[in-house]
Coordinates of C-alpha atoms in Angstrom, one line a residue:
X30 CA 15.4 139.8 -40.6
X31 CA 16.0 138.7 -37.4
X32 CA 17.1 135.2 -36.1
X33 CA 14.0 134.5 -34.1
X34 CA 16.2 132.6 -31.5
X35 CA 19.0 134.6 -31.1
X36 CA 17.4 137.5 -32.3
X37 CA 21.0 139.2 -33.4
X38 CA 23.0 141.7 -32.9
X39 CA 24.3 141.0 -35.7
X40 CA 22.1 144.6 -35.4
X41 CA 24.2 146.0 -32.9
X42 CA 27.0 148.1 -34.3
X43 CA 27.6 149.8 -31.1
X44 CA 30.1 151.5 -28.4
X45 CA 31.5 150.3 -25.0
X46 CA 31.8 153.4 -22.8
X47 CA 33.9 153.4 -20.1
X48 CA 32.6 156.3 -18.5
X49 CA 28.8 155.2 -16.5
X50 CA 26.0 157.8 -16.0
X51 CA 26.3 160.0 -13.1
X52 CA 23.2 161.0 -11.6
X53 CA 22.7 164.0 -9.9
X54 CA 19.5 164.8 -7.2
X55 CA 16.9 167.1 -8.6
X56 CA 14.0 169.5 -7.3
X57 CA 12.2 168.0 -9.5
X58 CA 11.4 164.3 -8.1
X59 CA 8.7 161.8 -8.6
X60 CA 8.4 159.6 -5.5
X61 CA 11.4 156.8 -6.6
X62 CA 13.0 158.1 -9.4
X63 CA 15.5 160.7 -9.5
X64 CA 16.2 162.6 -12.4
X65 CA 19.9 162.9 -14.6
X66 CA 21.3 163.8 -17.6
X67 CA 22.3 161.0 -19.7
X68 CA 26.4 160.8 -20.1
X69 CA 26.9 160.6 -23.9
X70 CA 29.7 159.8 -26.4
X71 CA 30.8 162.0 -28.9
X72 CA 31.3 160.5 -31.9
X73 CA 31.2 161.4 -35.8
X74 CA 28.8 160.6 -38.8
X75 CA 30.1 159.6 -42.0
X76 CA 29.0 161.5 -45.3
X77 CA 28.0 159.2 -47.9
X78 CA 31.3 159.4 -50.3
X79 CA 33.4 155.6 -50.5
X80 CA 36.4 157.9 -50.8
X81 CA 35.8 159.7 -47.4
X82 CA 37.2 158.1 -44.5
X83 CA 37.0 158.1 -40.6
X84 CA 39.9 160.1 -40.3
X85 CA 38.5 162.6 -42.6
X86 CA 35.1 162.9 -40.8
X87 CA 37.1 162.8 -37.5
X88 CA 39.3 166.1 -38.5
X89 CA 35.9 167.5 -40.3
X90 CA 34.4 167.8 -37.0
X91 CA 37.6 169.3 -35.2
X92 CA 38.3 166.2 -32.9
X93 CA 41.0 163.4 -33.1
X94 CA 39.5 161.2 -31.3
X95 CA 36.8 159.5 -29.6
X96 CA 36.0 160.4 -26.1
X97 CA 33.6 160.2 -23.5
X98 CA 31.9 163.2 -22.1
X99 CA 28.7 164.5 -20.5
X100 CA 26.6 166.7 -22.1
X101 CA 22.9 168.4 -21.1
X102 CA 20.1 165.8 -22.6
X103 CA 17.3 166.7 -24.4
X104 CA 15.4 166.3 -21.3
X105 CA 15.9 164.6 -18.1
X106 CA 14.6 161.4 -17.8
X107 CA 13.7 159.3 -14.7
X108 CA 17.1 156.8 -13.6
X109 CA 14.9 153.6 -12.4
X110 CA 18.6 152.7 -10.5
X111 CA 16.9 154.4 -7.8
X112 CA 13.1 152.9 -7.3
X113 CA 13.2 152.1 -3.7
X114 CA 14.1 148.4 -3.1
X115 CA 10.5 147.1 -1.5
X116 CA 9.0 149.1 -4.5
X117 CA 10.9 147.2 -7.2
X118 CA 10.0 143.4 -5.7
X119 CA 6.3 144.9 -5.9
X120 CA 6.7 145.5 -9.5
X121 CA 8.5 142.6 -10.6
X122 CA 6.4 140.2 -9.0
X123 CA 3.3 142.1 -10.8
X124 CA 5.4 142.1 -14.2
X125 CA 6.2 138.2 -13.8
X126 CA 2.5 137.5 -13.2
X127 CA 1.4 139.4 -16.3
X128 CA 3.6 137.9 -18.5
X129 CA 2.2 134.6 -17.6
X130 CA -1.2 135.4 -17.4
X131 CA -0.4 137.1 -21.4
X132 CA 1.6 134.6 -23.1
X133 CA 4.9 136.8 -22.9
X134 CA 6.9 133.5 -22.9
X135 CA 9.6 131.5 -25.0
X136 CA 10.9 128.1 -24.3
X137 CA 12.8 127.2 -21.2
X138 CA 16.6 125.9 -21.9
X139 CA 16.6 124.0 -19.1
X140 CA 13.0 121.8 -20.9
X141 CA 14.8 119.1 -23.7
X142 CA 10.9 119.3 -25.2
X143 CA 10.5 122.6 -24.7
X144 CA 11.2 123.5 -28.5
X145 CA 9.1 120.7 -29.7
X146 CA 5.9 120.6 -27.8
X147 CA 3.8 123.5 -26.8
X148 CA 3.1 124.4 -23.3
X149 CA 6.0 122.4 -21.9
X150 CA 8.6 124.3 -20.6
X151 CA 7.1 128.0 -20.9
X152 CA 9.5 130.7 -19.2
X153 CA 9.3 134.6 -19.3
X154 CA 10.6 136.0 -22.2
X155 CA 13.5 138.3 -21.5
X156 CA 12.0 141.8 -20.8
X157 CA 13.4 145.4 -19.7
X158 CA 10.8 146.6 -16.3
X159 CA 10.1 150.1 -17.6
X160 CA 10.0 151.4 -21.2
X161 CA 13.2 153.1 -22.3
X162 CA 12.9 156.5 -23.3
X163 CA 13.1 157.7 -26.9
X164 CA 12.5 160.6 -28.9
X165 CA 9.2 161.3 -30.4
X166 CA 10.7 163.1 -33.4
X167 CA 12.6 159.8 -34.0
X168 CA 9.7 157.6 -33.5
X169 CA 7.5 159.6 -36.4
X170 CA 10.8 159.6 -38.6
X171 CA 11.0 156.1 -38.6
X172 CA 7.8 155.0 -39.1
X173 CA 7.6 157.6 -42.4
X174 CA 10.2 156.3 -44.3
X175 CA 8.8 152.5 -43.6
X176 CA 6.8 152.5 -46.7
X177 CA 9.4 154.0 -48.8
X178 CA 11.3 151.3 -48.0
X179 CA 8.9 148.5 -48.6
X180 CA 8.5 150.4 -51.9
X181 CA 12.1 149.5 -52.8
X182 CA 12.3 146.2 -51.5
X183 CA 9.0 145.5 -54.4
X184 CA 11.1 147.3 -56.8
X185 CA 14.9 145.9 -56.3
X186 CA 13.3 142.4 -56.1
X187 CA 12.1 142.7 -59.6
X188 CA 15.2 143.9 -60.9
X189 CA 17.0 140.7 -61.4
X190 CA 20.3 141.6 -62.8
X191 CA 20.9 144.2 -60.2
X192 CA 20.4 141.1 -58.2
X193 CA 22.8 138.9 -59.9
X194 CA 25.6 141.2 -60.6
X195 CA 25.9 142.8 -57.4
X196 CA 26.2 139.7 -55.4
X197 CA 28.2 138.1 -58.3
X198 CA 31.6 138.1 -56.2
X199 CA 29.9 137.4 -52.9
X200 CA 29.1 134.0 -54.3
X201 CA 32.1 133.0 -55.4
X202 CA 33.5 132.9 -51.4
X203 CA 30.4 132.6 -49.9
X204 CA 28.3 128.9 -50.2
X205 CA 25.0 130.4 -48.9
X206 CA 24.7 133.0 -51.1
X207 CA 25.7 131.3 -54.1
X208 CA 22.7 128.5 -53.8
X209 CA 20.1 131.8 -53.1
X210 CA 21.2 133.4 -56.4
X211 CA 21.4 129.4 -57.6
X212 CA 17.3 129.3 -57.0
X213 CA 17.1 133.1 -58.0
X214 CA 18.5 132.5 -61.2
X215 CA 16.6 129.3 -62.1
X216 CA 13.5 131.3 -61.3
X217 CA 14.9 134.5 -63.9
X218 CA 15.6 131.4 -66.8
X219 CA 12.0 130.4 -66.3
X220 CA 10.3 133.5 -66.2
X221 CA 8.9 133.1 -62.9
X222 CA 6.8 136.0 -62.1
X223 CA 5.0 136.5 -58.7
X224 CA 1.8 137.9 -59.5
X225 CA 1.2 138.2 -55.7
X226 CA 3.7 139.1 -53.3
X227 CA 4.2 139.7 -49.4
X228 CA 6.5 141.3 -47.6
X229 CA 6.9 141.2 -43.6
X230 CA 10.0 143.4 -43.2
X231 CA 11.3 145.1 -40.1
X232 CA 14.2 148.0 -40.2
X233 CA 16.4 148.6 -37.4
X234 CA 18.2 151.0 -36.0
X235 CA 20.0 152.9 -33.7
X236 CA 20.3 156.6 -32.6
X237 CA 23.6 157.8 -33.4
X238 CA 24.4 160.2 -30.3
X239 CA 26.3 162.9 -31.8
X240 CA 24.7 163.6 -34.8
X241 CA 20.9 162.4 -33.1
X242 CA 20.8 160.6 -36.4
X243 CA 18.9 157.7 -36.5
X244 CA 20.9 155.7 -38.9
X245 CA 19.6 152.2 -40.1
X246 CA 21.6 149.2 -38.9
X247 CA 19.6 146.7 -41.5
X248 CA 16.6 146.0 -43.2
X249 CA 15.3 142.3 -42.6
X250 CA 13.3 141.1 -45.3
X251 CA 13.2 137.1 -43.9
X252 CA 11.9 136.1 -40.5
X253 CA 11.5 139.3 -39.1
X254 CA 10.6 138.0 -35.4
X255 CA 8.7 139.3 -32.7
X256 CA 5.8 141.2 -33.7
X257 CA 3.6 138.8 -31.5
X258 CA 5.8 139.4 -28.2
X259 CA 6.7 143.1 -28.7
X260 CA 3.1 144.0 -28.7
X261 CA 2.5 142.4 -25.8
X262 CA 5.6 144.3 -23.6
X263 CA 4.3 147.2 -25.0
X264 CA 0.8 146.5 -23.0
X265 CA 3.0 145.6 -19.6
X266 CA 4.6 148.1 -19.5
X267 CA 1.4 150.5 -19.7
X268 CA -0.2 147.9 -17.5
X269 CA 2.9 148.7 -14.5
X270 CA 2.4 152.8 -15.4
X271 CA -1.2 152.5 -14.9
X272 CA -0.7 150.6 -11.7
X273 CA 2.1 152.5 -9.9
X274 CA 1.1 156.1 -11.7
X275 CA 1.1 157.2 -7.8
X276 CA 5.1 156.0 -8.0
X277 CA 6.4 156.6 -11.0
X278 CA 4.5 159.9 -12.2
X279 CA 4.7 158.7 -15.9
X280 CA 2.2 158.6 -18.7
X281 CA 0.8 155.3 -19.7
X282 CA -0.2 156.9 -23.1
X283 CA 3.2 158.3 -23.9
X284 CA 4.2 154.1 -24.8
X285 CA 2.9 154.2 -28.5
X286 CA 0.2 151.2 -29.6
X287 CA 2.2 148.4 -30.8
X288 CA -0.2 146.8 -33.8
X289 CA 2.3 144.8 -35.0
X290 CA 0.7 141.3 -34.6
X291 CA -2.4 142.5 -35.5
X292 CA -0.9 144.3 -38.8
X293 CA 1.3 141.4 -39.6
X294 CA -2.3 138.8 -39.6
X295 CA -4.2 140.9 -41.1
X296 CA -1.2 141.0 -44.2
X297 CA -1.2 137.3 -44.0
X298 CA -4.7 136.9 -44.0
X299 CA -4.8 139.2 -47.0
X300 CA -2.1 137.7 -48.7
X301 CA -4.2 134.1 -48.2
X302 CA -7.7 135.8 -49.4
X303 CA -5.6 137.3 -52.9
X304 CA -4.6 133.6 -53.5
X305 CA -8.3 132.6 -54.0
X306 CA -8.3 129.2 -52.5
X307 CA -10.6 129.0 -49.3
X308 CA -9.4 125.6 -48.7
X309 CA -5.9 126.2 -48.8
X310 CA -3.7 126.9 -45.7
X311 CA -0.8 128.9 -44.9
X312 CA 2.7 127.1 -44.3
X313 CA 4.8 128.6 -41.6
X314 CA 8.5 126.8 -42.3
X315 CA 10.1 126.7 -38.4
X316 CA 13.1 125.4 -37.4
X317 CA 13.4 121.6 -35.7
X318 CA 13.1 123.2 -32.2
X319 CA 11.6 126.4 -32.2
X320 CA 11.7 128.2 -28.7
X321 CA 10.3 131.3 -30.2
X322 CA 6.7 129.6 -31.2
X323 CA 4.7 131.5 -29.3
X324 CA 5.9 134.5 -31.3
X325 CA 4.7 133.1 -33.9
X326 CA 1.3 131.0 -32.9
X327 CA 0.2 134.7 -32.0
X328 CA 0.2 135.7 -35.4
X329 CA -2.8 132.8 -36.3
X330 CA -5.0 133.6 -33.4
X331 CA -6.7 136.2 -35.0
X332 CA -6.6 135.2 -39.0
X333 CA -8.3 131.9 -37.6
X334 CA -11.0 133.8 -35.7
X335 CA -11.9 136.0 -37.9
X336 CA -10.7 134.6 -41.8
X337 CA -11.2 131.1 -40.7
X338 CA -7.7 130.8 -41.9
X339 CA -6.1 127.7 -41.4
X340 CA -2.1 127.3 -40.7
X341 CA 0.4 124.6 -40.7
X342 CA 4.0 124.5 -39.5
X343 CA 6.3 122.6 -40.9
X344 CA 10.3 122.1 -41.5
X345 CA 12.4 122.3 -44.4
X346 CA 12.9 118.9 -44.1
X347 CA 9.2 117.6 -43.5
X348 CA 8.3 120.1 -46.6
X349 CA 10.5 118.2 -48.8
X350 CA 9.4 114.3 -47.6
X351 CA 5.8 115.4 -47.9
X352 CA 5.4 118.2 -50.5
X353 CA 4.3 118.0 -54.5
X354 CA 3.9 120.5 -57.1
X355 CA 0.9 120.0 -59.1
X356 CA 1.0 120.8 -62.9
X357 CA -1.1 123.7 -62.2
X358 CA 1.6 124.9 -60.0
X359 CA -0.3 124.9 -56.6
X360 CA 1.9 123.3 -53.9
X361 CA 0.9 120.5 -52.0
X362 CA 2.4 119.6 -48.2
X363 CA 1.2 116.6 -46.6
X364 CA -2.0 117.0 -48.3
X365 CA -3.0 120.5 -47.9
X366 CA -2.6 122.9 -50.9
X367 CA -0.6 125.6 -49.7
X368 CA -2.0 129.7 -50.2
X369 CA 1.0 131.3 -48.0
X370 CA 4.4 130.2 -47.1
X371 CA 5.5 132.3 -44.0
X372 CA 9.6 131.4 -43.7
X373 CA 10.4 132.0 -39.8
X374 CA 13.4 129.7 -40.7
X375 CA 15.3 129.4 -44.1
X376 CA 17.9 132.3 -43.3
X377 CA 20.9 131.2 -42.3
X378 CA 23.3 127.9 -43.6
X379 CA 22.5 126.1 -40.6
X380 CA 18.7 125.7 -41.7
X381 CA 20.1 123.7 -44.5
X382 CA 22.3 120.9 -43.4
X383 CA 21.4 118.7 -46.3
X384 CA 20.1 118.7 -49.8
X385 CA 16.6 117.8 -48.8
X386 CA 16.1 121.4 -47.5
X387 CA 17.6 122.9 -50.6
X388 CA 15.2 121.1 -52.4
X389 CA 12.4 122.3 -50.0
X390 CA 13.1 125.8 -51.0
X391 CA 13.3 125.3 -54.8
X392 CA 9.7 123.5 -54.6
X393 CA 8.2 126.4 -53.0
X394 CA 10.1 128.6 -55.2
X395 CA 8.6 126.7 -58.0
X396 CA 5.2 127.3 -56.9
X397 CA 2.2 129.6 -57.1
X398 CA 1.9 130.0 -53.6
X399 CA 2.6 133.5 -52.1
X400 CA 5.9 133.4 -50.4
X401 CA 6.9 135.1 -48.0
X402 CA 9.7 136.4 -48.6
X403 CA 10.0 135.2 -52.1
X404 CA 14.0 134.5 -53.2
X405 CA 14.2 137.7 -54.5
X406 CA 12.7 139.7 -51.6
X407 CA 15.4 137.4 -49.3
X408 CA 18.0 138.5 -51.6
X409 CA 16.9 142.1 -51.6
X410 CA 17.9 142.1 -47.7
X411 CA 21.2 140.9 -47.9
X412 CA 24.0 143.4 -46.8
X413 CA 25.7 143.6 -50.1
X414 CA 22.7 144.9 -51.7
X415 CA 21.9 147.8 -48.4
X416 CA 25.4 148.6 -49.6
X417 CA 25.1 148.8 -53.1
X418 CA 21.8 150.9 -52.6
X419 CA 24.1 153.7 -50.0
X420 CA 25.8 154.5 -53.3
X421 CA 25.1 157.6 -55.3
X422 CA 22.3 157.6 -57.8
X423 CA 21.2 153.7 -57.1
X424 CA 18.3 154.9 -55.3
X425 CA 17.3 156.8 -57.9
X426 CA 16.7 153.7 -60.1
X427 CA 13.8 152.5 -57.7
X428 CA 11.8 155.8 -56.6
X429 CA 10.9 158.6 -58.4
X430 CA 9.9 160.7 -55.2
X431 CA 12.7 163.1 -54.5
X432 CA 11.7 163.6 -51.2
X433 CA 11.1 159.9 -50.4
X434 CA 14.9 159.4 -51.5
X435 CA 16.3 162.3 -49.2
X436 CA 14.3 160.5 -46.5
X437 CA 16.0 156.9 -46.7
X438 CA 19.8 158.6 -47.3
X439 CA 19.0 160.4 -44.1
X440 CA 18.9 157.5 -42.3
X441 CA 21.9 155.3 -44.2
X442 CA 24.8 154.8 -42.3
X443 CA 28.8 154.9 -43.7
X444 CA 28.4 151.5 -45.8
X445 CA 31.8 150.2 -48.2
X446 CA 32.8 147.6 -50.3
X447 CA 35.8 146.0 -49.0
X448 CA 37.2 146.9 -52.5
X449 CA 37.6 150.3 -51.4
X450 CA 41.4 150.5 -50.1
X451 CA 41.4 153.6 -48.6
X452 CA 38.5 152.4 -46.0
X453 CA 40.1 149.3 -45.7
X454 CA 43.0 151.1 -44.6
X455 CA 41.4 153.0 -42.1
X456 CA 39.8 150.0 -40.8
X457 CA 42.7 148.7 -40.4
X458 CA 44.2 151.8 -38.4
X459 CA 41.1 152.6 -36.7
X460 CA 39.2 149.3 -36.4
X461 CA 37.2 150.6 -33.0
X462 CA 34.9 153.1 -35.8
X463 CA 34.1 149.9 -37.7
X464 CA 31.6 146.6 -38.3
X465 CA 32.7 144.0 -40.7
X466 CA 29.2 142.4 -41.6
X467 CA 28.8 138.9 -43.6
X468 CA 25.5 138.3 -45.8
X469 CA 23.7 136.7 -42.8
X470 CA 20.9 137.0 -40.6
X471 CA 20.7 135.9 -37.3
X472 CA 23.2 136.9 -34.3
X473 CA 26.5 136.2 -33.8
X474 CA 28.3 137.0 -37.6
X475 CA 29.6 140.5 -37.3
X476 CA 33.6 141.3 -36.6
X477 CA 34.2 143.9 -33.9
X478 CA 37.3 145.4 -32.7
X479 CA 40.4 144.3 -32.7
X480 CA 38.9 141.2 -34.7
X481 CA 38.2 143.6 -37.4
X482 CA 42.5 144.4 -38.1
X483 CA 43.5 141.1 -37.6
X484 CA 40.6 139.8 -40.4
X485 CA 41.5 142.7 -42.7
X486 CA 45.5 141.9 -42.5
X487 CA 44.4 137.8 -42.7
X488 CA 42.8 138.4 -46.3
X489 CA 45.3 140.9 -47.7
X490 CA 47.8 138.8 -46.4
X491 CA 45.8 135.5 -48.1
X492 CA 45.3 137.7 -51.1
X493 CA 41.8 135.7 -51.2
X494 CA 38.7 136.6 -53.0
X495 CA 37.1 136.4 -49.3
X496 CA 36.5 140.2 -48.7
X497 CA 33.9 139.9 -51.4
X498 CA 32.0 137.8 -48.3
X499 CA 31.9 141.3 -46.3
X500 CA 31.1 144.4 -46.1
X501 CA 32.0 147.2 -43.8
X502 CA 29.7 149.8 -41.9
X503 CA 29.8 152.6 -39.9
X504 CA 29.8 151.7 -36.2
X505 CA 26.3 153.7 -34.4
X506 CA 27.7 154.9 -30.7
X507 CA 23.8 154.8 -29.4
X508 CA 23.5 156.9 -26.1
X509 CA 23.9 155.1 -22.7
X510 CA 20.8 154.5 -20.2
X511 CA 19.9 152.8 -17.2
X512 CA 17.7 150.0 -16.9
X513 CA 16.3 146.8 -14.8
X514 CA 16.5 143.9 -17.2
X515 CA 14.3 141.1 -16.3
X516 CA 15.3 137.4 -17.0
X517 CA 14.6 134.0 -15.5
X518 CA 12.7 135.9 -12.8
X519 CA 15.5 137.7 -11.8
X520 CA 16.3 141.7 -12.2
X521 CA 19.9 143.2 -13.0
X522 CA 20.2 146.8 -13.1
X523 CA 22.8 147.7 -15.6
X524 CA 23.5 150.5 -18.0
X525 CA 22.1 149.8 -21.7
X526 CA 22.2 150.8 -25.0
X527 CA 18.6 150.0 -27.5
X528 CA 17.6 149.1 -31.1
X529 CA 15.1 150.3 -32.6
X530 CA 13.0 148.1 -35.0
X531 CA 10.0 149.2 -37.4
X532 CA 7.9 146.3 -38.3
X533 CA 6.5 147.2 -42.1
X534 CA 3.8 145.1 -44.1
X535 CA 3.6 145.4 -47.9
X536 CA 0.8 143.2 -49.9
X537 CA 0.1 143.6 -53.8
X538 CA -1.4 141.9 -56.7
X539 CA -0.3 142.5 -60.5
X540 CA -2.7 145.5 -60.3
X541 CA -2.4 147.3 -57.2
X542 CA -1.0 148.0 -54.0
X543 CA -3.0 146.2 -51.5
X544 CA -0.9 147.0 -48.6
X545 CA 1.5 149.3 -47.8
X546 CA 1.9 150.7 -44.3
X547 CA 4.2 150.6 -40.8
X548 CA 3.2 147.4 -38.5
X549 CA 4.3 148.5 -35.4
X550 CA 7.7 148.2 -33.5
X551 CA 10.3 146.4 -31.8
X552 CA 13.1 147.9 -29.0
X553 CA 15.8 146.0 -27.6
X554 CA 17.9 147.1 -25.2
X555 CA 21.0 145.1 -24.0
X556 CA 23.7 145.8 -21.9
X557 CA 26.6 148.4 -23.3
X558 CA 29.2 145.8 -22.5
X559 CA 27.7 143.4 -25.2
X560 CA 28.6 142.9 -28.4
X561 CA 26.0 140.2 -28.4
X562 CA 22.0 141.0 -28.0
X563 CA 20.4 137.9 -28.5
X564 CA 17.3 138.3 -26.4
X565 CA 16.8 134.5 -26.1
X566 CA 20.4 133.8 -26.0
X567 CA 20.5 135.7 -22.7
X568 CA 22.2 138.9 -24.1
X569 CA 19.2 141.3 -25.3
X570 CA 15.6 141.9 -23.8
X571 CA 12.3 143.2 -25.4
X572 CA 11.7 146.9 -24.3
X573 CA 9.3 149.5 -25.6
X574 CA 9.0 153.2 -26.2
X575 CA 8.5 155.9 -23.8
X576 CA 8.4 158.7 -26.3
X577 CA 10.2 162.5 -25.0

C-alpha cells in the first residue's frame, strides 16, 4: 500500500550516483530533443539463498565494488534537458491548464481547509512533463504475474497460523503489529470467515540496472493510492504528444491505457452488488485531513452513475461515535448499513492515536460487510510476511502452477531475517547494498546508509529483541534519466530514477472467482538524490510509461 499523502518511498530502495548523464549530439534528431545513452550503474543481483551474501554475489560477478560507468542502452531515448526554452513554457502552460481543466489536483499546503473541505485550496498534483521511458518487455512482465499475486494474497490470508507465527516476534517489539494480529486473532477464535472478499492491491517495483531485473520493492495490500490521478497523467501526457507531435516526434499510442480508476470502481461496485443490499453504501475510512480526496472521489464517479452506488466517507474516529453492529452482523454507521468498507486510512500507528479507532477497526472486523482489505489481507502485506514468502518452498504452499511460481521468484528481490548473522554482518560492512524496512506503510520508515551500521551495531549492542521489528532487502540501483518535474507551477529539470507500480483487483464469493485481473499502473519518478519520494510531500511526481 501506499500512504496516499506521502505516497512513500518507503518504495524506494535505490542508488545515488555520482556520475550524471552525458549526452552526446546525434544524426538522428527530432526538432528539441537530442538523443543519448543513459549512464548506468553496475551493480549485482542477489540469488535467493539467506546464507549468500553481498560480498559473495559481488566476487560471483568478478567485481569488488560498485562503480559508475556508461554503457550502450537498449535504445536511445530523447534527453527533454534540451527542448528549446520558448518550447518548454508552451508546454507547461498547456500541461497546467489541463490538469485543472481534469481534476489532476491534491490539496494546497498553504489552504488550513484545504484537507477538510472540497474545492478549497485545489493545486496541481505533482507531475513529471513527458512520460519516462520504460521497457515494453518489463511492462507485459509485470502486468502477468499481477494475478498470480492476487492469487496468493487470497490464499496466505486464509492461512492463519502462517499468519500468527511468522509475525509472532515482530509483535513482541512492535505495538502496531501486535494489535493487527490482536484483531486477527480474535477473528481466528471466532471463526470469522469472509464469504466475500476484495482486494485492491498494487506491486511496485523497480528495474534493477545490471541484471534488467525488475525486482519487486513491495506489495501493498492497504490503501493502495492513486489509481484515480495516475490515469489521468497518463491522458496528459498523450494529450502534450498529440499536440506537439510536430516537436517531439513521439507516439502518443506508445503511453499504455491506464484503466486503473475505471478497474478499481468497477471491483467496488462489484464487491457492493455480491453483498446483496441495494440500500446499503460503501464506507471509505479517510484520514482527518485528507489532501489526496480527489484520488479518491474519482473512484465513485462512475459506480454512482452507473450502479447507483452510494458512498460515504468517514474517520476512524466518527466510525466508532456513530457505528453499531446489528445481531445479524450488518454494520451500521450513522445510519446507513454498510456493503463495502474501502480503508484509504488504517495503515500506519498514527491513524490510531486513541482506543476509539482501535475499536473502529474491530467493529468492522466484526462485521459482514466486505472489507477492503480485511485484517488478514492487511497482514498479508506486511514485510515480514514478503520475506517469509522469498524463502525456499513457501511459495509452494500457496500455488500449484509451477510456472506461476518461477514467475513471482523472478521478480523477488534479496530479502533476510535480521536473524540471519552472516547478512547482518555484511550489512554492517557494506551497509550502502542494503534497506532495513519496518512493517509499515506509508513513506518515511526505511534505514539507509550509514543509518543502516549504526542501527545494526545499536541492537547488537542493546542485545534487544528489536531486530524482530525489521527486515532487510536488497537495495534496486534503478537506471538514471532525465526529466522536467512539475510542482507548484514550476519546472526543475533534474536527473531521476522511477517506480513502477501495478495496480491489481481481485473480487470472489465462497464459490468463485469473480475478479481477478491487472488494474492499470502507477510510475513515480523522483529525483536520484532522494531518499524520500513522497509525491505530495514534495519529493516524488506522478509519471507514466513511454514503452521502448
Amino acid at each position: 500500500m501506499g500512504a496516499d499523502l506521502s505516497l512513500p518511498c518507503s518504495h524506494t530502495h535505490c542508488f545515488n550516483p555520482s556520475t550524471g548523464t552525458t549526452p552526446f549530439r546525434s544524426k538522428s534528431k527530432c526538432n528539441s530533443f537530442i538523443l543519448y545513452p543513459f549512464t548506468k550503474s553496475l551493480h549485482i543481483h542477489i540469488p535467493q539463498s539467506a546464507n549468500f551474501s553481498m560480498d559473495q554475489a559481488l566476487k560471483s560477478s568478478g567485481v569488488e565494488e560498485m562503480e559508475t560507468h556508461k554503457r550502450n542502452s537498449m535504445s536511445l531515448i530523447f534527453d527533454p534537458h534540451k527542448i528549446d526554452h520558448q518550447l518548454l513554457q508552451k508546454m507547461e502552460y498547456d500541461a497546467l491548464v489541463w490538469s485543472s481543466l481534469h481534476g489532476l489536483l491534491v490539496g494546497d499546503t498553504n489552504s488550513l481547509r484545504s484537507g477538510r473541505v472540497p474545492g478549497v485550496g485545489m493545486i496541481h498534483a505533482p507531475f513529471s512533463l513527458l512520460p519516462m521511458p520504460f521497457p515494453e518487455s518489463h511492462w507485459k512482465q509485470a502486468c502477468q504475474i499481477a494475478p498470480i499475486f492476487n492469487e496468493l494474497v487470497d490464499r496466505v490470508s486464509l492461512d492463519g497460523k502462517f499468519l500468527q507465527d511468522s509475525l509472532s516476534r515482530t509483535k513482541k517489539v512492535d505495538a502496531f503489529t501486535s494489535r493487527l494480529l490482536e484483531i486477527h486473532s480474535k477473528m481466528l477464535d471466532a471463526n470469522k470467515i469472509e464469504e466475500i472478499r476484495l482486494g485492491l492491491h498494487r506491486s511496485d517495483y523497480m528495474l534493477d540496472e545490471q541484471t534488467k531485473l525488475l525486482l519487486q520493492i513491495e506489495l501493498n495490500t492497504i490503501s493502495s493510492s492513486f489509481p484515480g490521478l495516475s490515469s489521468l497523467v497518463s491522458e496528459l501526457h498523450r494529450s502534450l504528444l498529440h499536440q506537439y507531435k510536430q516537436h517531439l516526434a513521439l507516439n502518443p499510442e506508445r503511453i499504455p491505457q491506464n484503466s486503473a480508476v475505471t478497474k478499481f470502481a468497477e471491483a467496488l461496485s462489484k464487491a457492493w452488488s455480491e453483498y446483496n443490499n441495494p440500500r446499503a453504501v460503501v464506507m471509505v475510512v479517510v484520514q482527518t485531513e485528507e489532501r489526496n480526496m480527489y484520488d479518491q472521489h474519482w473512484l465513485f464517479i462512475n459506480p454512482n452513475n452507473t450502479y447507483q452506488v452510494t458512498s460515504i466517507r468517514k474517520t476512524l474516529a466518527e466510525i466508532d461515535a456513530l457505528g453499531e453492529l446489528l445481531p445479524d452482523g450488518t454494520l451500521v454507521v450513522d445510519g446507513e448499513a454498510v456493503a463495502v468498507v474501502y480503508f484509504r486510512a488504517g495503515y500506519a500507528p498514527s491513524d490510531y492515536p486513541s482506543e476509539s479507532e482501535w475499536r473502529a477497526r474491530l467493529l468492522m472486523e466484526q462485521s459482514s460487510a466486505i472489507k477492503c482489505p480485511s485484517i488478514a489481507y492487511h497482514l498479508a502485506g506486511t514485510k515480514k510476511i514478503q520475506q517469509e514468502l522469498a524463502k525456499p518452498n513457501v511459495l509452494e504452499r500457496y500455488l500449484e502452477n509451477k510456472d506461476d511460481i518461477v514467475k513471482l521468484r523472478k521478480c523477488f528481490a534479496g530479502l533476510w531475517s535480521l536473524e540471519d548473522s552472516n547478512i547482518v554482518n555484511d550489512a554492517i560492512e557494506k551497509p550502502g547494498l542494503y534497506v532495513m524496512k519496518p512493517q509499515r506503510e506509508g513513506g518515511g520508515n526505511n534505514i539507509y546508509g550509514d543509518d543502516v551500521r549504526e542501527t545494526l551495531l545499536r541492537i547488537e549492542k542493546e542485545g534487544s529483541n528489536e531486530n524482530a521489528a525489521y527486515i532487510l532487502m536488497q537495495r534496486i540501483f534503478p537506471t538514471l534519466s532525465p526529466a522536467i518535474l512539475m510542482r507548484q507551477g514550476i519546472s526543475q529539470k533534474d536527473n531521476v530514477i522511477s517506480e513502477l507500480g501495478v495496480y491489481a483487483a481481485y473480487l470472489r464469493n465462497k464459490t468463485k472467482v469473480i475478479i481477478n485481473e491487472e488494474s492499470g499502473y502507477l510510475l513515480r519518478t523522483k529525483v536520484s538524490s532522494s531518499n524520500e519520494g513522497g509525491v505530495v510531500a514534495g519529493f516524488g511526481v506522478m509519471d507514466s510509461i513511454y514503452l521502448v
